[in-house]
């Protein structure tokens, strides 16, 4: 589909290559136990996941600060579960979560196979809304850092996807035109629509079971990239 059209492939990181859900669950299992917070992990995660996505959307839109994101997503989860947890413990959990998250290194199935397939043919890069201090560790600890030329994060860019400035910065750093680039990510708003407004090609990795759309090519397994690139 894009063979011969593009030279550079830009990936989102969390939920696209790095298995955020699995690594996050392992992190919470460890810190909830160590802080003696009595809550069923499966119930906690089922409530936390949509709340976390909601607060990340607010953070992307600059409606909350990083500190609010980290505190409020936990506070809201415990309140929803009717589990009393002190502010002091919530702040401790928030700090320990950030410290430990990148120590787990599970990747989305077939991520390494696809990166090995692409790397001899294309220049590969990352555009992520994650925090600068964590994303580098995630890439190194999961042994995929070496695949990527440019790694652009929202803290360095000063804006978050889908803001056009972060995509423009990525193009400038990679020294490539938008029409020679494809963005692959899980978030329709941040990754697909954000990239397309600057003229990127785009591929939607539909891990969240979003409704069908005609914005771009949609895939359900990273292996499908091999048939389009």
PDB file of C-alpha atoms in Angstrom:
ATOM      1  CA  UNK A   1       0.000   0.000   0.000  1.00  0.00           C
ATOM      2  CA  UNK A   2       2.793   2.428   0.936  1.00  0.00           C
ATOM      3  CA  UNK A   3       5.681   0.542  -0.656  1.00  0.00           C
ATOM      4  CA  UNK A   4       7.710   2.938  -2.765  1.00  0.00           C
ATOM      5  CA  UNK A   5       5.843   5.938  -1.367  1.00  0.00           C
ATOM      6  CA  UNK A   6       7.455   6.408   2.037  1.00  0.00           C
ATOM      7  CA  UNK A   7      10.994   6.412   3.380  1.00  0.00           C
ATOM      8  CA  UNK A   8      10.317   7.037   7.086  1.00  0.00           C
ATOM      9  CA  UNK A   9       8.024   5.253   9.528  1.00  0.00           C
ATOM     10  CA  UNK A  10       7.000   7.008  12.731  1.00  0.00           C
ATOM     11  CA  UNK A  11       5.588   4.905  15.573  1.00  0.00           C
ATOM     12  CA  UNK A  12       3.702   5.804  18.691  1.00  0.00           C
ATOM     13  CA  UNK A  13       5.141   3.908  21.684  1.00  0.00           C
ATOM     14  CA  UNK A  14       2.568   3.085  24.376  1.00  0.00           C
ATOM     15  CA  UNK A  15      -0.186   0.690  23.243  1.00  0.00           C
ATOM     16  CA  UNK A  16       1.473   0.472  19.811  1.00  0.00           C
ATOM     17  CA  UNK A  17       4.868  -1.143  20.429  1.00  0.00           C
ATOM     18  CA  UNK A  18       5.248  -1.165  24.198  1.00  0.00           C
ATOM     19  CA  UNK A  19       2.566  -3.201  25.985  1.00  0.00           C
ATOM     20  CA  UNK A  20       1.310  -0.509  28.327  1.00  0.00           C
ATOM     21  CA  UNK A  21      -1.589  -2.558  29.703  1.00  0.00           C
ATOM     22  CA  UNK A  22       0.486  -5.571  30.695  1.00  0.00           C
ATOM     23  CA  UNK A  23       3.382  -3.542  32.103  1.00  0.00           C
ATOM     24  CA  UNK A  24       1.052  -1.217  33.975  1.00  0.00           C
ATOM     25  CA  UNK A  25      -0.766  -4.138  35.570  1.00  0.00           C
ATOM     26  CA  UNK A  26       2.505  -5.711  36.719  1.00  0.00           C
ATOM     27  CA  UNK A  27       3.580  -2.390  38.194  1.00  0.00           C
ATOM     28  CA  UNK A  28       0.346  -1.928  40.107  1.00  0.00           C
ATOM     29  CA  UNK A  29       0.457  -5.488  41.390  1.00  0.00           C
ATOM     30  CA  UNK A  30       3.828  -4.738  42.932  1.00  0.00           C
ATOM     31  CA  UNK A  31       3.177  -1.298  44.411  1.00  0.00           C
ATOM     32  CA  UNK A  32      -0.330  -1.986  45.727  1.00  0.00           C
ATOM     33  CA  UNK A  33       1.018  -4.981  47.618  1.00  0.00           C
ATOM     34  CA  UNK A  34       4.105  -3.212  48.916  1.00  0.00           C
ATOM     35  CA  UNK A  35       1.963  -0.322  50.183  1.00  0.00           C
ATOM     36  CA  UNK A  36      -0.581  -2.713  51.698  1.00  0.00           C
ATOM     37  CA  UNK A  37      -3.515  -1.361  49.706  1.00  0.00           C
ATOM     38  CA  UNK A  38      -6.162  -4.075  49.880  1.00  0.00           C
ATOM     39  CA  UNK A  39      -7.912  -4.136  46.532  1.00  0.00           C
ATOM     40  CA  UNK A  40      -8.594  -6.807  43.942  1.00  0.00           C
ATOM     41  CA  UNK A  41      -6.126  -6.197  41.112  1.00  0.00           C
ATOM     42  CA  UNK A  42      -8.523  -7.180  38.320  1.00  0.00           C
ATOM     43  CA  UNK A  43     -11.250  -4.901  39.659  1.00  0.00           C
ATOM     44  CA  UNK A  44      -8.743  -2.097  40.141  1.00  0.00           C
ATOM     45  CA  UNK A  45      -7.457  -2.374  36.570  1.00  0.00           C
ATOM     46  CA  UNK A  46     -10.945  -2.562  35.031  1.00  0.00           C
ATOM     47  CA  UNK A  47     -11.862   0.731  36.715  1.00  0.00           C
ATOM     48  CA  UNK A  48      -8.454   2.374  36.288  1.00  0.00           C
ATOM     49  CA  UNK A  49      -8.076   1.810  32.526  1.00  0.00           C
ATOM     50  CA  UNK A  50     -10.927   4.057  31.302  1.00  0.00           C
ATOM     51  CA  UNK A  51     -10.169   6.660  33.977  1.00  0.00           C
ATOM     52  CA  UNK A  52      -6.530   6.751  32.899  1.00  0.00           C
ATOM     53  CA  UNK A  53      -7.541   7.259  29.255  1.00  0.00           C
ATOM     54  CA  UNK A  54      -9.913  10.042  30.306  1.00  0.00           C
ATOM     55  CA  UNK A  55      -7.199  11.879  32.235  1.00  0.00           C
ATOM     56  CA  UNK A  56      -4.651  11.404  29.452  1.00  0.00           C
ATOM     57  CA  UNK A  57      -7.115  13.100  27.102  1.00  0.00           C
ATOM     58  CA  UNK A  58      -7.348  16.033  29.523  1.00  0.00           C
ATOM     59  CA  UNK A  59      -3.559  16.126  29.724  1.00  0.00           C
ATOM     60  CA  UNK A  60      -3.232  16.085  25.917  1.00  0.00           C
ATOM     61  CA  UNK A  61      -5.611  19.021  25.769  1.00  0.00           C
ATOM     62  CA  UNK A  62      -3.554  20.949  28.364  1.00  0.00           C
ATOM     63  CA  UNK A  63      -6.505  21.002  30.745  1.00  0.00           C
ATOM     64  CA  UNK A  64      -4.534  19.404  33.591  1.00  0.00           C
ATOM     65  CA  UNK A  65      -0.868  19.297  34.617  1.00  0.00           C
ATOM     66  CA  UNK A  66       1.292  16.190  34.842  1.00  0.00           C
ATOM     67  CA  UNK A  67       1.008  16.137  38.663  1.00  0.00           C
ATOM     68  CA  UNK A  68      -2.802  16.226  38.445  1.00  0.00           C
ATOM     69  CA  UNK A  69      -2.825  13.386  35.925  1.00  0.00           C
ATOM     70  CA  UNK A  70      -0.705  11.195  38.167  1.00  0.00           C
ATOM     71  CA  UNK A  71      -2.714  11.902  41.329  1.00  0.00           C
ATOM     72  CA  UNK A  72      -6.277  12.218  40.059  1.00  0.00           C
ATOM     73  CA  UNK A  73      -6.363   9.012  38.011  1.00  0.00           C
ATOM     74  CA  UNK A  74      -5.573   7.050  41.193  1.00  0.00           C
ATOM     75  CA  UNK A  75      -7.831   9.113  43.456  1.00  0.00           C
ATOM     76  CA  UNK A  76     -10.779   8.688  41.090  1.00  0.00           C
ATOM     77  CA  UNK A  77     -10.154   4.931  40.815  1.00  0.00           C
ATOM     78  CA  UNK A  78     -10.066   4.347  44.572  1.00  0.00           C
ATOM     79  CA  UNK A  79     -13.140   6.532  45.070  1.00  0.00           C
ATOM     80  CA  UNK A  80     -15.022   4.579  42.399  1.00  0.00           C
ATOM     81  CA  UNK A  81     -14.099   1.328  44.134  1.00  0.00           C
ATOM     82  CA  UNK A  82     -15.031   2.725  47.571  1.00  0.00           C
ATOM     83  CA  UNK A  83     -11.556   1.896  48.809  1.00  0.00           C
ATOM     84  CA  UNK A  84     -10.314   4.483  51.344  1.00  0.00           C
ATOM     85  CA  UNK A  85      -6.718   5.461  50.585  1.00  0.00           C
ATOM     86  CA  UNK A  86      -4.991   8.488  52.092  1.00  0.00           C
ATOM     87  CA  UNK A  87      -3.606  11.283  49.934  1.00  0.00           C
ATOM     88  CA  UNK A  88      -0.154  10.457  51.261  1.00  0.00           C
ATOM     89  CA  UNK A  89      -0.444   6.870  50.048  1.00  0.00           C
ATOM     90  CA  UNK A  90      -1.854   7.969  46.686  1.00  0.00           C
ATOM     91  CA  UNK A  91       1.104  10.291  46.177  1.00  0.00           C
ATOM     92  CA  UNK A  92       3.490   7.490  47.137  1.00  0.00           C
ATOM     93  CA  UNK A  93       1.788   5.131  44.689  1.00  0.00           C
ATOM     94  CA  UNK A  94       1.949   7.772  41.953  1.00  0.00           C
ATOM     95  CA  UNK A  95       5.695   8.222  42.451  1.00  0.00           C
ATOM     96  CA  UNK A  96       6.452   4.510  42.699  1.00  0.00           C
ATOM     97  CA  UNK A  97       4.361   3.788  39.612  1.00  0.00           C
ATOM     98  CA  UNK A  98       6.466   6.189  37.528  1.00  0.00           C
ATOM     99  CA  UNK A  99       9.699   4.841  39.016  1.00  0.00           C
ATOM    100  CA  UNK A 100       8.857   1.187  38.379  1.00  0.00           C
ATOM    101  CA  UNK A 101       6.786   1.219  35.186  1.00  0.00           C
ATOM    102  CA  UNK A 102       9.708   1.289  32.768  1.00  0.00           C
ATOM    103  CA  UNK A 103      11.409  -1.622  34.555  1.00  0.00           C
ATOM    104  CA  UNK A 104       8.878  -3.963  32.935  1.00  0.00           C
ATOM    105  CA  UNK A 105       9.545  -4.566  29.264  1.00  0.00           C
ATOM    106  CA  UNK A 106       6.713  -6.509  27.632  1.00  0.00           C
ATOM    107  CA  UNK A 107       6.067  -5.514  24.027  1.00  0.00           C
ATOM    108  CA  UNK A 108       2.945  -5.775  21.894  1.00  0.00           C
ATOM    109  CA  UNK A 109       2.893  -9.179  20.108  1.00  0.00           C
ATOM    110  CA  UNK A 110       4.986  -9.201  16.902  1.00  0.00           C
ATOM    111  CA  UNK A 111       6.540  -5.783  17.602  1.00  0.00           C
ATOM    112  CA  UNK A 112      10.138  -6.998  17.321  1.00  0.00           C
ATOM    113  CA  UNK A 113       9.439  -9.072  14.206  1.00  0.00           C
ATOM    114  CA  UNK A 114       7.920  -6.050  12.460  1.00  0.00           C
ATOM    115  CA  UNK A 115      10.742  -3.725  13.520  1.00  0.00           C
ATOM    116  CA  UNK A 116      13.312  -6.210  12.207  1.00  0.00           C
ATOM    117  CA  UNK A 117      11.393  -6.406   8.941  1.00  0.00           C
ATOM    118  CA  UNK A 118      11.122  -2.636   8.542  1.00  0.00           C
ATOM    119  CA  UNK A 119      14.538  -1.485   9.737  1.00  0.00           C
ATOM    120  CA  UNK A 120      16.551  -2.517   6.630  1.00  0.00           C
ATOM    121  CA  UNK A 121      14.000  -0.834   4.343  1.00  0.00           C
ATOM    122  CA  UNK A 122      12.949   2.346   6.179  1.00  0.00           C
ATOM    123  CA  UNK A 123      14.181   4.841   8.717  1.00  0.00           C
ATOM    124  CA  UNK A 124      12.224   4.331  11.935  1.00  0.00           C
ATOM    125  CA  UNK A 125      11.309   6.948  14.550  1.00  0.00           C
ATOM    126  CA  UNK A 126       9.138   7.452  17.646  1.00  0.00           C
ATOM    127  CA  UNK A 127       6.634  10.242  18.366  1.00  0.00           C
ATOM    128  CA  UNK A 128       5.238   9.872  21.883  1.00  0.00           C
ATOM    129  CA  UNK A 129       3.175  11.823  24.360  1.00  0.00           C
ATOM    130  CA  UNK A 130       4.877   9.992  27.195  1.00  0.00           C
ATOM    131  CA  UNK A 131       7.098  11.608  29.771  1.00  0.00           C
ATOM    132  CA  UNK A 132      10.696  12.145  28.715  1.00  0.00           C
ATOM    133  CA  UNK A 133      12.217  10.479  31.781  1.00  0.00           C
ATOM    134  CA  UNK A 134      10.284   7.264  31.195  1.00  0.00           C
ATOM    135  CA  UNK A 135      10.080   6.709  27.450  1.00  0.00           C
ATOM    136  CA  UNK A 136      13.832   6.391  26.954  1.00  0.00           C
ATOM    137  CA  UNK A 137      13.962   3.745  29.697  1.00  0.00           C
ATOM    138  CA  UNK A 138      11.066   1.844  28.133  1.00  0.00           C
ATOM    139  CA  UNK A 139      12.860   1.683  24.778  1.00  0.00           C
ATOM    140  CA  UNK A 140      16.192   0.622  26.282  1.00  0.00           C
ATOM    141  CA  UNK A 141      14.815  -1.898  28.787  1.00  0.00           C
ATOM    142  CA  UNK A 142      12.735  -3.589  26.090  1.00  0.00           C
ATOM    143  CA  UNK A 143      15.769  -3.711  23.744  1.00  0.00           C
ATOM    144  CA  UNK A 144      14.223  -1.801  20.842  1.00  0.00           C
ATOM    145  CA  UNK A 145      15.960   1.555  21.256  1.00  0.00           C
ATOM    146  CA  UNK A 146      18.511   0.738  18.534  1.00  0.00           C
ATOM    147  CA  UNK A 147      15.800   0.503  15.867  1.00  0.00           C
ATOM    148  CA  UNK A 148      15.013   4.223  16.008  1.00  0.00           C
ATOM    149  CA  UNK A 149      16.725   7.275  14.633  1.00  0.00           C
ATOM    150  CA  UNK A 150      14.694  10.118  16.126  1.00  0.00           C
ATOM    151  CA  UNK A 151      12.712   9.899  19.364  1.00  0.00           C
ATOM    152  CA  UNK A 152      10.409  12.876  19.825  1.00  0.00           C
ATOM    153  CA  UNK A 153       8.494  13.226  23.086  1.00  0.00           C
ATOM    154  CA  UNK A 154       5.884  15.795  24.025  1.00  0.00           C
ATOM    155  CA  UNK A 155       7.868  17.256  26.923  1.00  0.00           C
ATOM    156  CA  UNK A 156      10.797  18.088  24.651  1.00  0.00           C
ATOM    157  CA  UNK A 157       8.477  19.401  21.924  1.00  0.00           C
ATOM    158  CA  UNK A 158       6.532  21.529  24.388  1.00  0.00           C
ATOM    159  CA  UNK A 159       3.231  20.299  22.933  1.00  0.00           C
ATOM    160  CA  UNK A 160       1.401  16.994  22.788  1.00  0.00           C
ATOM    161  CA  UNK A 161      -0.045  15.041  19.890  1.00  0.00           C
ATOM    162  CA  UNK A 162      -2.246  15.928  18.020  1.00  0.00           C
ATOM    163  CA  UNK A 163      -0.690  19.424  18.037  1.00  0.00           C
ATOM    164  CA  UNK A 164       0.955  19.997  14.641  1.00  0.00           C
ATOM    165  CA  UNK A 165       4.166  21.320  16.190  1.00  0.00           C
ATOM    166  CA  UNK A 166       5.259  17.929  17.518  1.00  0.00           C
ATOM    167  CA  UNK A 167       4.792  16.346  14.085  1.00  0.00           C
ATOM    168  CA  UNK A 168       6.595  19.236  12.428  1.00  0.00           C
ATOM    169  CA  UNK A 169       9.488  18.824  14.851  1.00  0.00           C
ATOM    170  CA  UNK A 170       9.618  15.109  14.024  1.00  0.00           C
ATOM    171  CA  UNK A 171       9.813  15.845  10.289  1.00  0.00           C
ATOM    172  CA  UNK A 172      12.542  18.425  10.810  1.00  0.00           C
ATOM    173  CA  UNK A 173      14.627  16.159  13.030  1.00  0.00           C
ATOM    174  CA  UNK A 174      14.268  13.261  10.593  1.00  0.00           C
ATOM    175  CA  UNK A 175      14.845  15.600   7.635  1.00  0.00           C
ATOM    176  CA  UNK A 176      11.972  14.123   5.667  1.00  0.00           C
ATOM    177  CA  UNK A 177       8.824  15.438   3.992  1.00  0.00           C
ATOM    178  CA  UNK A 178       5.386  14.534   5.331  1.00  0.00           C
ATOM    179  CA  UNK A 179       4.335  12.823   2.097  1.00  0.00           C
ATOM    180  CA  UNK A 180       7.303  10.458   2.480  1.00  0.00           C
ATOM    181  CA  UNK A 181       6.281   9.571   6.032  1.00  0.00           C
ATOM    182  CA  UNK A 182       3.744   7.304   7.669  1.00  0.00           C
ATOM    183  CA  UNK A 183       2.547   7.480  11.278  1.00  0.00           C
ATOM    184  CA  UNK A 184       1.455   4.270  13.007  1.00  0.00           C
ATOM    185  CA  UNK A 185      -0.412   4.532  16.296  1.00  0.00           C
ATOM    186  CA  UNK A 186      -3.347   3.404  18.410  1.00  0.00           C
ATOM    187  CA  UNK A 187      -5.034   6.741  19.066  1.00  0.00           C
ATOM    188  CA  UNK A 188      -7.273   8.074  16.317  1.00  0.00           C
ATOM    189  CA  UNK A 189      -7.205  11.656  17.551  1.00  0.00           C
ATOM    190  CA  UNK A 190      -3.589  11.955  18.667  1.00  0.00           C
ATOM    191  CA  UNK A 191      -1.824   9.748  16.127  1.00  0.00           C
ATOM    192  CA  UNK A 192      -3.955   9.474  12.996  1.00  0.00           C
ATOM    193  CA  UNK A 193      -5.710  12.823  12.820  1.00  0.00           C
ATOM    194  CA  UNK A 194      -2.717  14.646  14.239  1.00  0.00           C
ATOM    195  CA  UNK A 195      -0.375  13.248  11.606  1.00  0.00           C
ATOM    196  CA  UNK A 196      -2.761  13.548   8.686  1.00  0.00           C
ATOM    197  CA  UNK A 197      -3.299  17.253   9.267  1.00  0.00           C
ATOM    198  CA  UNK A 198       0.380  17.743   8.398  1.00  0.00           C
ATOM    199  CA  UNK A 199       0.211  15.491   5.357  1.00  0.00           C
ATOM    200  CA  UNK A 200       1.548  12.231   6.776  1.00  0.00           C
ATOM    201  CA  UNK A 201       0.204   8.919   5.606  1.00  0.00           C
ATOM    202  CA  UNK A 202      -1.284   7.060   8.584  1.00  0.00           C
ATOM    203  CA  UNK A 203      -2.078   3.581   9.857  1.00  0.00           C
ATOM    204  CA  UNK A 204      -4.441   3.048  12.789  1.00  0.00           C
ATOM    205  CA  UNK A 205      -3.490   0.154  15.078  1.00  0.00           C
ATOM    206  CA  UNK A 206      -6.942  -0.547  16.496  1.00  0.00           C
ATOM    207  CA  UNK A 207      -6.158  -2.036  19.904  1.00  0.00           C
ATOM    208  CA  UNK A 208      -9.050  -0.221  21.632  1.00  0.00           C
ATOM    209  CA  UNK A 209     -11.795  -1.626  19.390  1.00  0.00           C
ATOM    210  CA  UNK A 210     -12.651   1.786  17.976  1.00  0.00           C
ATOM    211  CA  UNK A 211     -15.580   1.883  15.519  1.00  0.00           C
ATOM    212  CA  UNK A 212     -14.893   1.475  11.817  1.00  0.00           C
ATOM    213  CA  UNK A 213     -13.775   4.603   9.964  1.00  0.00           C
ATOM    214  CA  UNK A 214     -12.349   5.654   6.616  1.00  0.00           C
ATOM    215  CA  UNK A 215      -9.650   8.012   7.896  1.00  0.00           C
ATOM    216  CA  UNK A 216      -6.839   5.632   6.994  1.00  0.00           C
ATOM    217  CA  UNK A 217      -5.794   1.990   6.803  1.00  0.00           C
ATOM    218  CA  UNK A 218      -6.694   0.080   9.988  1.00  0.00           C
ATOM    219  CA  UNK A 219      -4.842  -2.966  11.325  1.00  0.00           C
ATOM    220  CA  UNK A 220      -5.541  -5.289  14.247  1.00  0.00           C
ATOM    221  CA  UNK A 221      -2.145  -7.032  14.357  1.00  0.00           C
ATOM    222  CA  UNK A 222       1.272  -5.457  13.871  1.00  0.00           C
ATOM    223  CA  UNK A 223       2.142  -8.240  11.417  1.00  0.00           C
ATOM    224  CA  UNK A 224      -0.270  -6.658   8.944  1.00  0.00           C
ATOM    225  CA  UNK A 225       2.306  -3.867   8.502  1.00  0.00           C
ATOM    226  CA  UNK A 226       4.413  -6.283   6.477  1.00  0.00           C
ATOM    227  CA  UNK A 227       1.753  -6.344   3.764  1.00  0.00           C
ATOM    228  CA  UNK A 228       1.552  -2.565   3.443  1.00  0.00           C
ATOM    229  CA  UNK A 229       5.206  -1.530   3.865  1.00  0.00           C
TER     230      UNK A 229
END
